[in-house]
Amino acid sequence: MTNINPSVAKSIESYRLPEKEQAAPTNKMDKDMFMKLLIAQLSNQDPTAPMEDKEFIAQMAQFSSLEQMQAIGKGIETMNLNQHAGSLLSYSNLIGKNVSYEYETTEVDDQGNESTKTVSGTSNVLSVKRDGVDVIAELGNGELVSVYELNEITLKEEK
């Protein structure tokens, strides 16, 4: 039996292979994954007992269903974007008009006490812009007010 030098044995024990980085697993099932699974299933099937036609048709129907659902999702997303653009366009007619507004805001003092304050005023609209799903009117007095907080819209008075 051969004896191993203790310093060599210690260095052998401390040597480890570097950890392999594995791709993070995802639960995303898309049409590419479905097709890869179907092709693998077809290529690895038992030639003496091939896949039933009914099974193949069912899987193709699921694939078709998946594609249709993805198309519907994209259509709904486009419809939402168009709706937001349309609302911005329709509120652009506020530019140059006088509006009255009123909204509530919550303020916190130095002691951490909350108080609700009602802010109201009248000013002319300089511009409108989207903020997420809301449309904000930028007013001549520097206020940024949601169009849903406007109470009255009048023509700008000429002096």
PDB file of C-alpha atoms in Angstrom:
ATOM      1  CA  MET A   1       0.000   0.000   0.000  1.00  0.00           C
ATOM      2  CA  THR A   2       1.318   3.442  -0.847  1.00  0.00           C
ATOM      3  CA  ASN A   3       1.227   6.351   1.495  1.00  0.00           C
ATOM      4  CA  ILE A   4       0.179   9.758   0.223  1.00  0.00           C
ATOM      5  CA  ASN A   5       2.028  12.772   1.466  1.00  0.00           C
ATOM      6  CA  PRO A   6      -0.360  14.637   3.849  1.00  0.00           C
ATOM      7  CA  SER A   7       0.160  17.997   2.085  1.00  0.00           C
ATOM      8  CA  VAL A   8      -0.772  16.395  -1.260  1.00  0.00           C
ATOM      9  CA  ALA A   9      -3.798  14.689   0.302  1.00  0.00           C
ATOM     10  CA  LYS A  10      -4.944  18.029   1.741  1.00  0.00           C
ATOM     11  CA  SER A  11      -4.620  19.791  -1.629  1.00  0.00           C
ATOM     12  CA  ILE A  12      -6.497  16.942  -3.350  1.00  0.00           C
ATOM     13  CA  GLU A  13      -9.349  17.256  -0.841  1.00  0.00           C
ATOM     14  CA  SER A  14      -9.545  21.021  -1.307  1.00  0.00           C
ATOM     15  CA  TYR A  15      -9.718  20.789  -5.099  1.00  0.00           C
ATOM     16  CA  ARG A  16     -13.226  20.944  -6.438  1.00  0.00           C
ATOM     17  CA  LEU A  17     -14.527  21.309  -9.930  1.00  0.00           C
ATOM     18  CA  PRO A  18     -16.055  24.695 -10.613  1.00  0.00           C
ATOM     19  CA  GLU A  19     -19.825  24.806 -10.286  1.00  0.00           C
ATOM     20  CA  LYS A  20     -21.611  24.765 -13.599  1.00  0.00           C
ATOM     21  CA  GLU A  21     -24.028  27.600 -14.096  1.00  0.00           C
ATOM     22  CA  GLN A  22     -27.379  26.287 -15.087  1.00  0.00           C
ATOM     23  CA  ALA A  23     -29.895  28.295 -17.014  1.00  0.00           C
ATOM     24  CA  ALA A  24     -32.723  29.441 -14.819  1.00  0.00           C
ATOM     25  CA  PRO A  25     -35.744  27.227 -15.406  1.00  0.00           C
ATOM     26  CA  THR A  26     -38.759  28.978 -16.846  1.00  0.00           C
ATOM     27  CA  ASN A  27     -42.370  27.941 -16.846  1.00  0.00           C
ATOM     28  CA  LYS A  28     -42.969  29.641 -20.165  1.00  0.00           C
ATOM     29  CA  MET A  29     -44.689  27.295 -22.540  1.00  0.00           C
ATOM     30  CA  ASP A  30     -44.574  28.706 -26.039  1.00  0.00           C
ATOM     31  CA  LYS A  31     -45.190  27.282 -29.479  1.00  0.00           C
ATOM     32  CA  ASP A  32     -41.479  26.617 -30.078  1.00  0.00           C
ATOM     33  CA  MET A  33     -41.295  24.445 -26.963  1.00  0.00           C
ATOM     34  CA  PHE A  34     -44.487  22.659 -27.975  1.00  0.00           C
ATOM     35  CA  MET A  35     -43.110  21.897 -31.458  1.00  0.00           C
ATOM     36  CA  LYS A  36     -39.797  20.663 -29.994  1.00  0.00           C
ATOM     37  CA  LEU A  37     -41.659  18.313 -27.652  1.00  0.00           C
ATOM     38  CA  LEU A  38     -43.879  17.044 -30.466  1.00  0.00           C
ATOM     39  CA  ILE A  39     -40.905  16.423 -32.777  1.00  0.00           C
ATOM     40  CA  ALA A  40     -39.010  14.647 -29.986  1.00  0.00           C
ATOM     41  CA  GLN A  41     -42.072  12.531 -29.257  1.00  0.00           C
ATOM     42  CA  LEU A  42     -42.485  11.589 -32.920  1.00  0.00           C
ATOM     43  CA  SER A  43     -38.803  10.821 -33.461  1.00  0.00           C
ATOM     44  CA  ASN A  44     -38.544   8.687 -30.306  1.00  0.00           C
ATOM     45  CA  GLN A  45     -41.746   6.726 -30.646  1.00  0.00           C
ATOM     46  CA  ASP A  46     -41.727   2.954 -30.845  1.00  0.00           C
ATOM     47  CA  PRO A  47     -41.932   1.976 -34.558  1.00  0.00           C
ATOM     48  CA  THR A  48     -43.958  -1.111 -33.674  1.00  0.00           C
ATOM     49  CA  ALA A  49     -46.555   0.985 -31.828  1.00  0.00           C
ATOM     50  CA  PRO A  50     -46.682   4.417 -33.477  1.00  0.00           C
ATOM     51  CA  MET A  51     -48.650   7.299 -32.036  1.00  0.00           C
ATOM     52  CA  GLU A  52     -52.368   7.079 -32.543  1.00  0.00           C
ATOM     53  CA  ASP A  53     -53.870   9.499 -35.067  1.00  0.00           C
ATOM     54  CA  LYS A  54     -56.286  10.717 -32.409  1.00  0.00           C
ATOM     55  CA  GLU A  55     -53.425  11.668 -30.068  1.00  0.00           C
ATOM     56  CA  PHE A  56     -51.566  13.474 -32.841  1.00  0.00           C
ATOM     57  CA  ILE A  57     -54.686  15.402 -33.869  1.00  0.00           C
ATOM     58  CA  ALA A  58     -55.402  16.335 -30.252  1.00  0.00           C
ATOM     59  CA  GLN A  59     -51.881  17.704 -29.795  1.00  0.00           C
ATOM     60  CA  MET A  60     -52.111  19.677 -33.031  1.00  0.00           C
ATOM     61  CA  ALA A  61     -55.449  21.117 -31.863  1.00  0.00           C
ATOM     62  CA  GLN A  62     -53.791  22.199 -28.590  1.00  0.00           C
ATOM     63  CA  PHE A  63     -51.014  23.833 -30.590  1.00  0.00           C
ATOM     64  CA  SER A  64     -53.551  25.655 -32.759  1.00  0.00           C
ATOM     65  CA  SER A  65     -55.427  26.759 -29.630  1.00  0.00           C
ATOM     66  CA  LEU A  66     -52.225  28.138 -28.140  1.00  0.00           C
ATOM     67  CA  GLU A  67     -51.472  30.177 -31.261  1.00  0.00           C
ATOM     68  CA  GLN A  68     -55.015  31.555 -31.354  1.00  0.00           C
ATOM     69  CA  MET A  69     -54.865  32.561 -27.683  1.00  0.00           C
ATOM     70  CA  GLN A  70     -51.564  34.356 -28.273  1.00  0.00           C
ATOM     71  CA  ALA A  71     -53.088  36.208 -31.238  1.00  0.00           C
ATOM     72  CA  ILE A  72     -56.094  37.216 -29.111  1.00  0.00           C
ATOM     73  CA  GLY A  73     -53.751  38.480 -26.384  1.00  0.00           C
ATOM     74  CA  LYS A  74     -51.825  40.611 -28.885  1.00  0.00           C
ATOM     75  CA  GLY A  75     -55.114  41.921 -30.283  1.00  0.00           C
ATOM     76  CA  ILE A  76     -56.339  42.950 -26.834  1.00  0.00           C
ATOM     77  CA  GLU A  77     -53.022  44.655 -26.120  1.00  0.00           C
ATOM     78  CA  THR A  78     -53.268  46.613 -29.382  1.00  0.00           C
ATOM     79  CA  MET A  79     -56.876  47.523 -28.618  1.00  0.00           C
ATOM     80  CA  ASN A  80     -55.861  48.872 -25.190  1.00  0.00           C
ATOM     81  CA  LEU A  81     -53.093  50.985 -26.724  1.00  0.00           C
ATOM     82  CA  ASN A  82     -55.513  52.364 -29.312  1.00  0.00           C
ATOM     83  CA  GLN A  83     -58.064  53.152 -26.606  1.00  0.00           C
ATOM     84  CA  HIS A  84     -55.461  55.068 -24.569  1.00  0.00           C
ATOM     85  CA  ALA A  85     -54.319  56.984 -27.666  1.00  0.00           C
ATOM     86  CA  GLY A  86     -57.948  57.769 -28.517  1.00  0.00           C
ATOM     87  CA  SER A  87     -58.671  59.092 -25.030  1.00  0.00           C
ATOM     88  CA  LEU A  88     -55.597  61.337 -25.192  1.00  0.00           C
ATOM     89  CA  LEU A  89     -56.728  62.603 -28.572  1.00  0.00           C
ATOM     90  CA  SER A  90     -60.255  63.297 -27.351  1.00  0.00           C
ATOM     91  CA  TYR A  91     -58.973  65.204 -24.292  1.00  0.00           C
ATOM     92  CA  SER A  92     -56.680  67.315 -26.464  1.00  0.00           C
ATOM     93  CA  ASN A  93     -59.728  69.502 -27.192  1.00  0.00           C
ATOM     94  CA  LEU A  94     -59.287  70.871 -23.643  1.00  0.00           C
ATOM     95  CA  ILE A  95     -56.127  72.736 -24.664  1.00  0.00           C
ATOM     96  CA  GLY A  96     -56.723  76.477 -24.529  1.00  0.00           C
ATOM     97  CA  LYS A  97     -59.922  76.201 -22.498  1.00  0.00           C
ATOM     98  CA  ASN A  98     -60.546  77.283 -18.927  1.00  0.00           C
ATOM     99  CA  VAL A  99     -61.299  74.486 -16.491  1.00  0.00           C
ATOM    100  CA  SER A 100     -62.387  74.297 -12.881  1.00  0.00           C
ATOM    101  CA  TYR A 101     -61.012  71.436 -10.822  1.00  0.00           C
ATOM    102  CA  GLU A 102     -61.255  69.976  -7.357  1.00  0.00           C
ATOM    103  CA  TYR A 103     -59.342  67.094  -5.789  1.00  0.00           C
ATOM    104  CA  GLU A 104     -58.350  65.858  -2.360  1.00  0.00           C
ATOM    105  CA  THR A 105     -54.797  65.366  -1.232  1.00  0.00           C
ATOM    106  CA  THR A 106     -53.372  63.830   1.927  1.00  0.00           C
ATOM    107  CA  GLU A 107     -50.626  65.650   3.794  1.00  0.00           C
ATOM    108  CA  VAL A 108     -48.449  64.311   6.618  1.00  0.00           C
ATOM    109  CA  ASP A 109     -47.127  66.768   9.205  1.00  0.00           C
ATOM    110  CA  ASP A 110     -43.860  66.526  11.173  1.00  0.00           C
ATOM    111  CA  GLN A 111     -45.487  64.339  13.848  1.00  0.00           C
ATOM    112  CA  GLY A 112     -46.756  61.867  11.239  1.00  0.00           C
ATOM    113  CA  ASN A 113     -50.396  62.942  11.454  1.00  0.00           C
ATOM    114  CA  GLU A 114     -52.328  62.737   8.211  1.00  0.00           C
ATOM    115  CA  SER A 115     -54.783  65.391   7.131  1.00  0.00           C
ATOM    116  CA  THR A 116     -56.925  65.594   4.030  1.00  0.00           C
ATOM    117  CA  LYS A 117     -56.963  68.844   2.115  1.00  0.00           C
ATOM    118  CA  THR A 118     -59.270  69.839  -0.740  1.00  0.00           C
ATOM    119  CA  VAL A 119     -57.536  71.677  -3.574  1.00  0.00           C
ATOM    120  CA  SER A 120     -59.661  73.585  -6.078  1.00  0.00           C
ATOM    121  CA  GLY A 121     -59.112  76.278  -8.637  1.00  0.00           C
ATOM    122  CA  THR A 122     -59.622  77.528 -12.155  1.00  0.00           C
ATOM    123  CA  SER A 123     -56.993  77.793 -14.869  1.00  0.00           C
ATOM    124  CA  ASN A 124     -56.430  77.309 -18.571  1.00  0.00           C
ATOM    125  CA  VAL A 125     -55.194  73.999 -19.997  1.00  0.00           C
ATOM    126  CA  LEU A 126     -51.731  74.162 -21.585  1.00  0.00           C
ATOM    127  CA  SER A 127     -51.348  70.499 -22.536  1.00  0.00           C
ATOM    128  CA  VAL A 128     -52.618  66.980 -21.897  1.00  0.00           C
ATOM    129  CA  LYS A 129     -50.520  63.864 -21.474  1.00  0.00           C
ATOM    130  CA  ARG A 130     -50.902  60.210 -20.534  1.00  0.00           C
ATOM    131  CA  ASP A 131     -49.758  58.932 -17.171  1.00  0.00           C
ATOM    132  CA  GLY A 132     -50.325  55.179 -17.238  1.00  0.00           C
ATOM    133  CA  VAL A 133     -54.046  54.801 -17.859  1.00  0.00           C
ATOM    134  CA  ASP A 134     -54.865  58.327 -16.628  1.00  0.00           C
ATOM    135  CA  VAL A 135     -54.852  61.511 -18.711  1.00  0.00           C
ATOM    136  CA  ILE A 136     -53.307  64.524 -16.984  1.00  0.00           C
ATOM    137  CA  ALA A 137     -54.035  68.167 -17.834  1.00  0.00           C
ATOM    138  CA  GLU A 138     -51.161  70.586 -17.332  1.00  0.00           C
ATOM    139  CA  LEU A 139     -52.667  73.888 -16.264  1.00  0.00           C
ATOM    140  CA  GLY A 140     -51.459  77.477 -16.620  1.00  0.00           C
ATOM    141  CA  ASN A 141     -51.123  77.821 -12.835  1.00  0.00           C
ATOM    142  CA  GLY A 142     -48.594  74.954 -12.723  1.00  0.00           C
ATOM    143  CA  GLU A 143     -51.012  72.290 -11.448  1.00  0.00           C
ATOM    144  CA  LEU A 144     -51.111  68.808 -12.959  1.00  0.00           C
ATOM    145  CA  VAL A 145     -54.701  67.567 -12.659  1.00  0.00           C
ATOM    146  CA  SER A 146     -56.345  64.351 -13.789  1.00  0.00           C
ATOM    147  CA  VAL A 147     -59.066  65.011 -16.357  1.00  0.00           C
ATOM    148  CA  TYR A 148     -61.394  63.041 -14.067  1.00  0.00           C
ATOM    149  CA  GLU A 149     -61.026  65.790 -11.442  1.00  0.00           C
ATOM    150  CA  LEU A 150     -62.281  68.562 -13.757  1.00  0.00           C
ATOM    151  CA  ASN A 151     -65.643  70.058 -12.776  1.00  0.00           C
ATOM    152  CA  GLU A 152     -66.298  72.596 -15.521  1.00  0.00           C
ATOM    153  CA  ILE A 153     -64.935  73.445 -18.941  1.00  0.00           C
ATOM    154  CA  THR A 154     -65.440  76.896 -20.463  1.00  0.00           C
ATOM    155  CA  LEU A 155     -64.044  78.814 -23.406  1.00  0.00           C
ATOM    156  CA  LYS A 156     -61.060  80.930 -22.568  1.00  0.00           C
ATOM    157  CA  GLU A 157     -62.133  84.525 -22.029  1.00  0.00           C
ATOM    158  CA  GLU A 158     -60.557  87.005 -24.429  1.00  0.00           C
ATOM    159  CA  LYS A 159     -59.442  90.294 -22.851  1.00  0.00           C
TER     160      LYS A 159
END
